[in-house]
CSV table of C-alpha atoms in Angstrom, one decimal:
chain,number,residue,atom,x,y,z
A,1,UNK,CA,-72.8,-32.1,95.7
A,2,UNK,CA,-74.4,-32.8,99.1
A,3,UNK,CA,-73.0,-35.6,101.1
A,4,UNK,CA,-75.9,-36.7,103.7
A,5,UNK,CA,-75.9,-39.6,106.3
A,6,UNK,CA,-79.4,-41.7,106.0
A,7,UNK,CA,-81.3,-44.1,108.3
A,8,UNK,CA,-81.2,-47.0,106.5
A,9,UNK,CA,-82.6,-49.4,109.2
A,10,UNK,CA,-83.5,-49.7,112.6
A,11,UNK,CA,-81.3,-51.1,115.4
A,12,UNK,CA,-81.9,-53.7,117.2
A,13,UNK,CA,-79.6,-53.2,120.4
A,14,UNK,CA,-76.4,-51.2,119.7
A,15,UNK,CA,-76.5,-49.4,116.2
A,16,UNK,CA,-74.3,-50.5,113.8
A,17,UNK,CA,-73.0,-49.0,110.2
A,18,UNK,CA,-75.7,-51.2,108.2
A,19,UNK,CA,-77.8,-49.0,110.1
A,20,UNK,CA,-76.9,-46.0,108.1
A,21,UNK,CA,-76.5,-44.8,104.3
A,22,UNK,CA,-74.3,-42.4,102.7
A,23,UNK,CA,-75.2,-40.5,99.8
A,24,UNK,CA,-74.5,-37.5,97.5
A,25,UNK,CA,-77.2,-35.7,95.9
A,26,UNK,CA,-77.3,-32.3,94.2
A,27,UNK,CA,-77.5,-29.4,96.6
A,28,UNK,CA,-80.9,-28.3,96.6
A,29,UNK,CA,-81.8,-24.6,95.9
A,30,UNK,CA,-83.7,-22.1,98.6
A,31,UNK,CA,-87.0,-21.2,97.9
A,32,UNK,CA,-88.5,-17.9,99.2
A,33,UNK,CA,-88.1,-17.1,103.1
A,34,UNK,CA,-85.3,-19.9,103.0
A,35,UNK,CA,-81.7,-20.0,103.1
A,36,UNK,CA,-78.9,-22.6,101.7
A,37,UNK,CA,-76.4,-23.2,104.8
A,38,UNK,CA,-73.0,-25.0,104.1
A,39,UNK,CA,-72.7,-27.2,107.4
A,40,UNK,CA,-69.6,-26.5,109.3
A,41,UNK,CA,-70.5,-28.2,112.6
A,42,UNK,CA,-72.8,-31.1,113.9
A,43,UNK,CA,-73.9,-32.1,117.3
A,44,UNK,CA,-73.9,-35.8,118.2
A,45,UNK,CA,-76.0,-36.4,121.3
A,46,UNK,CA,-77.2,-39.4,123.1
A,47,UNK,CA,-80.6,-38.7,122.4
A,48,UNK,CA,-80.4,-39.3,118.4
A,49,UNK,CA,-80.3,-43.4,119.4
A,50,UNK,CA,-83.9,-43.0,120.5
A,51,UNK,CA,-84.9,-41.1,117.1
A,52,UNK,CA,-83.4,-44.3,115.5
A,53,UNK,CA,-86.0,-46.4,117.2
A,54,UNK,CA,-90.1,-46.3,116.4
A,55,UNK,CA,-90.7,-46.8,120.0
A,56,UNK,CA,-92.9,-44.5,121.8
A,57,UNK,CA,-91.1,-41.3,122.8
A,58,UNK,CA,-91.6,-37.5,123.0
A,59,UNK,CA,-91.1,-36.9,119.3
A,60,UNK,CA,-91.5,-38.6,116.2
A,61,UNK,CA,-88.5,-40.7,115.2
A,62,UNK,CA,-86.7,-40.6,112.2
A,63,UNK,CA,-88.2,-42.3,109.2
A,64,UNK,CA,-86.0,-44.7,107.2
A,65,UNK,CA,-84.6,-43.3,104.1
A,66,UNK,CA,-84.7,-39.7,106.1
A,67,UNK,CA,-81.4,-37.6,106.9
A,68,UNK,CA,-80.5,-38.5,110.3
A,69,UNK,CA,-81.4,-35.5,112.6
A,70,UNK,CA,-79.1,-33.2,114.6
A,71,UNK,CA,-78.4,-29.9,115.8
A,72,UNK,CA,-75.7,-27.9,113.1
A,73,UNK,CA,-74.1,-25.0,112.8
A,74,UNK,CA,-73.8,-23.5,109.2
A,75,UNK,CA,-72.5,-20.8,107.0
A,76,UNK,CA,-75.4,-18.9,104.9
A,77,UNK,CA,-74.3,-19.6,101.3
A,78,UNK,CA,-77.3,-18.2,99.5
A,79,UNK,CA,-80.0,-16.4,101.0
A,80,UNK,CA,-83.6,-15.7,100.0
A,81,UNK,CA,-84.6,-14.3,103.5
A,82,UNK,CA,-84.2,-10.6,104.4
A,83,UNK,CA,-82.6,-11.4,107.8
A,84,UNK,CA,-79.8,-13.4,106.8
A,85,UNK,CA,-76.9,-12.6,104.5
A,86,UNK,CA,-74.2,-14.5,102.6
A,87,UNK,CA,-71.6,-15.3,104.9
A,88,UNK,CA,-74.1,-15.2,108.1
A,89,UNK,CA,-73.3,-18.0,110.9
A,90,UNK,CA,-76.3,-19.5,111.8
A,91,UNK,CA,-77.7,-22.2,114.5
A,92,UNK,CA,-80.0,-24.8,112.9
A,93,UNK,CA,-81.4,-28.3,112.9
A,94,UNK,CA,-80.2,-29.5,109.5
A,95,UNK,CA,-78.8,-33.0,110.4
A,96,UNK,CA,-76.1,-35.5,109.3
A,97,UNK,CA,-75.6,-33.6,105.8
A,98,UNK,CA,-73.1,-31.3,104.1
A,99,UNK,CA,-75.4,-28.7,103.0
A,100,UNK,CA,-78.9,-27.7,103.9
A,101,UNK,CA,-81.9,-25.4,103.1
A,102,UNK,CA,-83.7,-24.3,106.1
A,103,UNK,CA,-86.4,-21.5,106.5
A,104,UNK,CA,-85.2,-18.2,107.9
A,105,UNK,CA,-87.5,-18.5,110.9
A,106,UNK,CA,-86.4,-21.6,111.9
A,107,UNK,CA,-82.7,-20.2,112.7
A,108,UNK,CA,-80.8,-18.2,115.2
A,109,UNK,CA,-78.0,-16.1,114.2
A,110,UNK,CA,-74.8,-16.4,115.8
A,111,UNK,CA,-71.6,-14.1,116.7
A,112,UNK,CA,-68.3,-15.3,116.1
A,113,UNK,CA,-66.9,-12.8,117.8
A,114,UNK,CA,-68.5,-13.5,121.2
A,115,UNK,CA,-67.6,-17.2,121.6
A,116,UNK,CA,-66.3,-20.2,119.2
A,117,UNK,CA,-69.2,-20.8,117.4
A,118,UNK,CA,-69.1,-24.7,117.9
A,119,UNK,CA,-70.1,-23.7,121.4
A,120,UNK,CA,-73.5,-23.3,120.4
A,121,UNK,CA,-74.1,-26.9,120.2
A,122,UNK,CA,-72.7,-27.5,123.6
A,123,UNK,CA,-72.2,-25.3,126.6
A,124,UNK,CA,-74.2,-22.2,124.9
A,125,UNK,CA,-76.7,-24.7,123.5
A,126,UNK,CA,-79.1,-27.5,124.0
A,127,UNK,CA,-76.9,-29.3,126.4
A,128,UNK,CA,-76.0,-26.5,128.3
A,129,UNK,CA,-79.8,-25.2,128.3
A,130,UNK,CA,-80.9,-28.8,129.3
A,131,UNK,CA,-78.4,-28.5,132.3
A,132,UNK,CA,-79.2,-25.0,133.3
A,133,UNK,CA,-83.1,-25.4,132.9
A,134,UNK,CA,-83.4,-28.7,134.4
A,135,UNK,CA,-81.3,-28.0,137.5
A,136,UNK,CA,-82.5,-24.7,138.3
A,137,UNK,CA,-86.0,-25.4,137.4
A,138,UNK,CA,-86.8,-29.2,138.9
A,139,UNK,CA,-83.6,-29.4,141.0
A,140,UNK,CA,-83.4,-25.8,142.7
A,141,UNK,CA,-80.0,-26.4,144.7
A,142,UNK,CA,-79.7,-24.8,147.7
A,143,UNK,CA,-76.6,-23.3,149.4
A,144,UNK,CA,-74.9,-26.4,151.3
A,145,UNK,CA,-76.8,-29.0,149.8
A,146,UNK,CA,-75.5,-32.0,147.8
A,147,UNK,CA,-76.0,-32.4,144.0
A,148,UNK,CA,-74.7,-35.4,142.3
A,149,UNK,CA,-74.5,-35.7,138.5
A,150,UNK,CA,-73.2,-38.7,136.7
A,151,UNK,CA,-71.4,-38.2,133.3
A,152,UNK,CA,-70.1,-35.4,135.0
A,153,UNK,CA,-67.2,-34.8,132.3
A,154,UNK,CA,-69.9,-34.7,129.5
A,155,UNK,CA,-71.4,-31.9,128.1
A,156,UNK,CA,-74.7,-31.9,130.3
A,157,UNK,CA,-73.3,-33.3,133.7
A,158,UNK,CA,-70.0,-30.7,133.5
A,159,UNK,CA,-72.4,-28.1,133.0
A,160,UNK,CA,-74.7,-29.4,136.1
A,161,UNK,CA,-72.0,-29.4,138.7
A,162,UNK,CA,-70.3,-26.2,137.8
A,163,UNK,CA,-74.2,-24.2,137.9
A,164,UNK,CA,-74.3,-26.1,141.3
A,165,UNK,CA,-71.2,-24.9,142.5
A,166,UNK,CA,-72.4,-21.1,141.7
A,167,UNK,CA,-75.8,-21.5,143.6
A,168,UNK,CA,-73.5,-22.4,146.5
A,169,UNK,CA,-74.1,-26.3,146.6
A,170,UNK,CA,-71.6,-29.1,146.6
A,171,UNK,CA,-71.0,-30.9,143.5
A,172,UNK,CA,-70.1,-34.5,143.5
A,173,UNK,CA,-69.5,-36.3,140.0
A,174,UNK,CA,-69.5,-39.7,138.9
A,175,UNK,CA,-67.4,-40.3,135.5
A,176,UNK,CA,-65.6,-43.2,133.5
A,177,UNK,CA,-62.0,-43.3,134.2
A,178,UNK,CA,-59.1,-41.6,136.1
A,179,UNK,CA,-58.7,-38.9,133.3
A,180,UNK,CA,-62.2,-38.0,133.2
A,181,UNK,CA,-62.3,-37.8,137.0
A,182,UNK,CA,-59.2,-35.6,137.5
A,183,UNK,CA,-60.7,-33.2,134.9
A,184,UNK,CA,-64.0,-33.0,136.7
A,185,UNK,CA,-61.9,-32.7,140.0
A,186,UNK,CA,-59.3,-30.2,138.7
A,187,UNK,CA,-60.7,-28.3,135.9
A,188,UNK,CA,-64.3,-28.1,136.6
A,189,UNK,CA,-63.9,-27.6,140.3
A,190,UNK,CA,-66.2,-30.6,141.5
A,191,UNK,CA,-65.8,-31.2,145.5
A,192,UNK,CA,-65.7,-35.0,145.0
A,193,UNK,CA,-65.7,-37.4,141.6
A,194,UNK,CA,-66.1,-41.0,141.9
A,195,UNK,CA,-65.2,-43.6,139.1
A,196,UNK,CA,-68.4,-45.4,138.0
A,197,UNK,CA,-66.1,-48.3,136.8
A,198,UNK,CA,-64.8,-48.9,140.7
A,199,UNK,CA,-66.1,-51.8,142.0
A,200,UNK,CA,-67.3,-50.2,145.5
A,201,UNK,CA,-69.1,-47.0,143.6
A,202,UNK,CA,-71.6,-47.5,146.5
A,203,UNK,CA,-69.5,-47.3,149.1
A,204,UNK,CA,-67.6,-44.5,147.6
A,205,UNK,CA,-70.6,-42.5,146.8
A,206,UNK,CA,-71.7,-42.9,150.2
A,207,UNK,CA,-68.5,-41.8,151.8
A,208,UNK,CA,-68.5,-38.7,149.3
A,209,UNK,CA,-72.1,-37.9,150.4
A,210,UNK,CA,-72.2,-38.0,154.3
A,211,UNK,CA,-75.2,-35.9,154.5
A,212,UNK,CA,-77.0,-37.9,151.8
A,213,UNK,CA,-78.0,-36.3,148.3
A,214,UNK,CA,-80.4,-33.6,147.6
A,215,UNK,CA,-80.5,-33.2,144.1
A,216,UNK,CA,-79.2,-36.4,141.2
A,217,UNK,CA,-79.5,-35.0,138.0
A,218,UNK,CA,-80.3,-38.0,136.1
A,219,UNK,CA,-78.9,-38.6,132.7
A,220,UNK,CA,-77.4,-42.3,132.8
A,221,UNK,CA,-79.8,-44.6,134.7
A,222,UNK,CA,-78.7,-48.3,135.3
A,223,UNK,CA,-76.8,-49.1,138.0
A,224,UNK,CA,-75.5,-45.6,138.9
A,225,UNK,CA,-79.1,-44.9,139.9
A,226,UNK,CA,-79.4,-47.9,141.8
A,227,UNK,CA,-76.2,-46.7,143.7
A,228,UNK,CA,-77.5,-43.0,144.1
A,229,UNK,CA,-81.3,-44.2,145.5
A,230,UNK,CA,-80.3,-45.2,149.0
A,231,UNK,CA,-78.6,-41.7,149.6
A,232,UNK,CA,-81.5,-39.7,148.7
A,233,UNK,CA,-82.7,-37.2,151.3
A,234,UNK,CA,-86.1,-36.6,152.1
A,235,UNK,CA,-87.9,-34.3,149.7
A,236,UNK,CA,-84.8,-35.1,147.1
A,237,UNK,CA,-85.3,-33.7,144.1
A,238,UNK,CA,-84.5,-35.8,140.5
A,239,UNK,CA,-84.4,-33.9,137.1
A,240,UNK,CA,-84.4,-36.8,134.8
A,241,UNK,CA,-82.9,-35.8,131.4
A,242,UNK,CA,-81.5,-39.0,130.0
A,243,UNK,CA,-80.8,-42.6,130.4
A,244,UNK,CA,-78.1,-43.5,128.3
A,245,UNK,CA,-77.1,-46.6,130.3
A,246,UNK,CA,-80.7,-48.2,128.7
A,247,UNK,CA,-80.7,-46.8,125.4
A,248,UNK,CA,-79.4,-50.0,123.6
A,249,UNK,CA,-81.7,-52.2,125.7
A,250,UNK,CA,-83.9,-54.8,123.5
A,251,UNK,CA,-86.4,-55.2,126.5
A,252,UNK,CA,-86.7,-55.1,130.4
A,253,UNK,CA,-83.6,-56.4,132.3
A,254,UNK,CA,-84.2,-59.5,134.3
A,255,UNK,CA,-84.1,-58.7,137.9
A,256,UNK,CA,-86.7,-59.1,140.8
A,257,UNK,CA,-89.9,-56.5,140.9
A,258,UNK,CA,-88.4,-53.6,142.7
A,259,UNK,CA,-91.2,-51.0,141.9
A,260,UNK,CA,-93.0,-51.7,144.7
A,261,UNK,CA,-90.2,-50.9,146.8
A,262,UNK,CA,-89.2,-47.7,145.2
A,263,UNK,CA,-92.6,-46.4,144.9
A,264,UNK,CA,-92.5,-47.1,148.8
A,265,UNK,CA,-89.1,-45.0,149.1
A,266,UNK,CA,-90.7,-42.2,146.7
A,267,UNK,CA,-93.7,-41.9,149.2
A,268,UNK,CA,-92.2,-42.3,152.7
A,269,UNK,CA,-89.2,-39.5,151.4
A,270,UNK,CA,-91.4,-37.6,149.4
A,271,UNK,CA,-88.9,-37.5,146.5
A,272,UNK,CA,-89.5,-35.3,143.6
A,273,UNK,CA,-88.9,-37.2,140.1
A,274,UNK,CA,-89.6,-35.5,137.0
A,275,UNK,CA,-88.6,-36.3,133.1
A,276,UNK,CA,-88.2,-33.4,131.1
A,277,UNK,CA,-87.0,-32.2,127.5
A,278,UNK,CA,-85.3,-29.0,127.7
A,279,UNK,CA,-87.8,-27.2,125.1
A,280,UNK,CA,-90.3,-27.0,128.1
A,281,UNK,CA,-88.3,-24.3,129.4
A,282,UNK,CA,-87.8,-22.3,126.0
A,283,UNK,CA,-89.2,-19.1,127.9
A,284,UNK,CA,-86.0,-19.3,129.9
A,285,UNK,CA,-83.4,-19.7,127.1
A,286,UNK,CA,-83.0,-15.5,127.0
A,287,UNK,CA,-82.0,-15.7,130.6
A,288,UNK,CA,-79.6,-18.7,130.1
A,289,UNK,CA,-77.8,-17.3,126.8
A,290,UNK,CA,-76.8,-14.1,129.1
A,291,UNK,CA,-76.0,-16.0,132.6
A,292,UNK,CA,-74.1,-19.1,130.7
A,293,UNK,CA,-71.9,-16.3,128.8
A,294,UNK,CA,-71.4,-14.4,131.7
A,295,UNK,CA,-70.2,-17.4,133.5
A,296,UNK,CA,-68.1,-18.8,130.6
A,297,UNK,CA,-66.2,-15.1,130.7
A,298,UNK,CA,-65.9,-15.2,134.5
A,299,UNK,CA,-64.1,-18.6,134.1
A,300,UNK,CA,-67.0,-19.7,136.4
A,301,UNK,CA,-68.3,-22.2,134.0
A,302,UNK,CA,-65.4,-24.4,131.8
A,303,UNK,CA,-65.7,-26.6,129.0
A,304,UNK,CA,-64.4,-29.2,127.0
A,305,UNK,CA,-65.3,-30.3,123.3
A,306,UNK,CA,-64.6,-33.7,121.5
A,307,UNK,CA,-64.2,-32.2,118.1
A,308,UNK,CA,-64.1,-35.6,115.1
A,309,UNK,CA,-63.5,-34.6,111.8
A,310,UNK,CA,-65.4,-35.3,108.5
A,311,UNK,CA,-68.9,-35.8,108.1
A,312,UNK,CA,-68.5,-39.7,107.1
A,313,UNK,CA,-67.0,-40.3,110.9
A,314,UNK,CA,-70.2,-39.5,112.3
A,315,UNK,CA,-71.7,-43.1,112.7
A,316,UNK,CA,-68.4,-44.3,114.5
A,317,UNK,CA,-68.3,-41.3,116.8
A,318,UNK,CA,-71.8,-41.7,117.7
A,319,UNK,CA,-71.2,-45.3,118.5
A,320,UNK,CA,-68.2,-44.3,120.9
A,321,UNK,CA,-70.9,-41.6,122.6
A,322,UNK,CA,-73.3,-44.3,123.6
A,323,UNK,CA,-70.4,-46.2,125.3
A,324,UNK,CA,-68.8,-43.4,126.6
A,325,UNK,CA,-65.8,-43.0,124.9
A,326,UNK,CA,-65.9,-39.3,123.9
A,327,UNK,CA,-64.3,-36.7,126.3
A,328,UNK,CA,-66.8,-33.3,126.5
A,329,UNK,CA,-69.0,-32.3,124.2
A,330,UNK,CA,-69.0,-34.4,121.1
A,331,UNK,CA,-69.1,-32.5,117.6
A,332,UNK,CA,-68.2,-33.3,114.0
A,333,UNK,CA,-66.5,-30.8,112.0
A,334,UNK,CA,-68.0,-31.0,108.7
A,335,UNK,CA,-66.0,-28.2,106.9
A,336,UNK,CA,-64.2,-25.4,107.8
């Protein structure tokens, strides 16, 4: 039997348990060119909040009554595709369920001997590639420049800071709480790390970036961007991959209209601000897999995973992700 979690309703503001429905149905049989997967790991990522909404976005929302979407690592238990055999471990996009039927040409075979298979959902997967492609293509850090990234202990932010260091830049991280700040500083090698809960975050950020900020990798938004913006140097680059601080907003925040002043600064400082979705840089994936694997093997890139057991735990774990309670890449271990 296949346990799966469906989107039951669209949330207003913060998601709640009533927005999900857990059901058990018979396992489907694969057709020609398909495989049946037993899901081992499910990735939880901030973009999923957008998929729960029917607001205009870069992708179609999950339909009410459909399985919540998400990246997965699974084991082939039955194959009707010549390229896959029983026991193969594959990366797929099968969503919040314990079994899935997938087309073989939509899968990527993984080598369990090369790296822990869960990393295909993190540092060697979409989050790692988001950091790699966005930072190097849009941010283009140069030796001696200062790169700032929020959520510095998370799946994307931790990779951004470490890649910036590899490229010879200073890495300044922003994280939530002493433990995450210490991890980014001591384990990941950030040059400076600031607690976003500090009441004087703007002053601390200015002290950590005495020469200003050349690259700000945006994945949070909100008050953190407000602290970063005055420090941006002329010709600064801002890759925008996420705005997690704003995902549960139900409308515009009450505030003075700052857009004219913001645009004036964009013009006068020649700022480059570009939103992106990692799939736009799909042609870079082979280089990413090769370079990131080498950086991990050499110890230049480290990572941390936050693994939660049980598919039924996914909704509560997802709520925690949106509130910053996870520490590292959040993964649900669905089965052994």
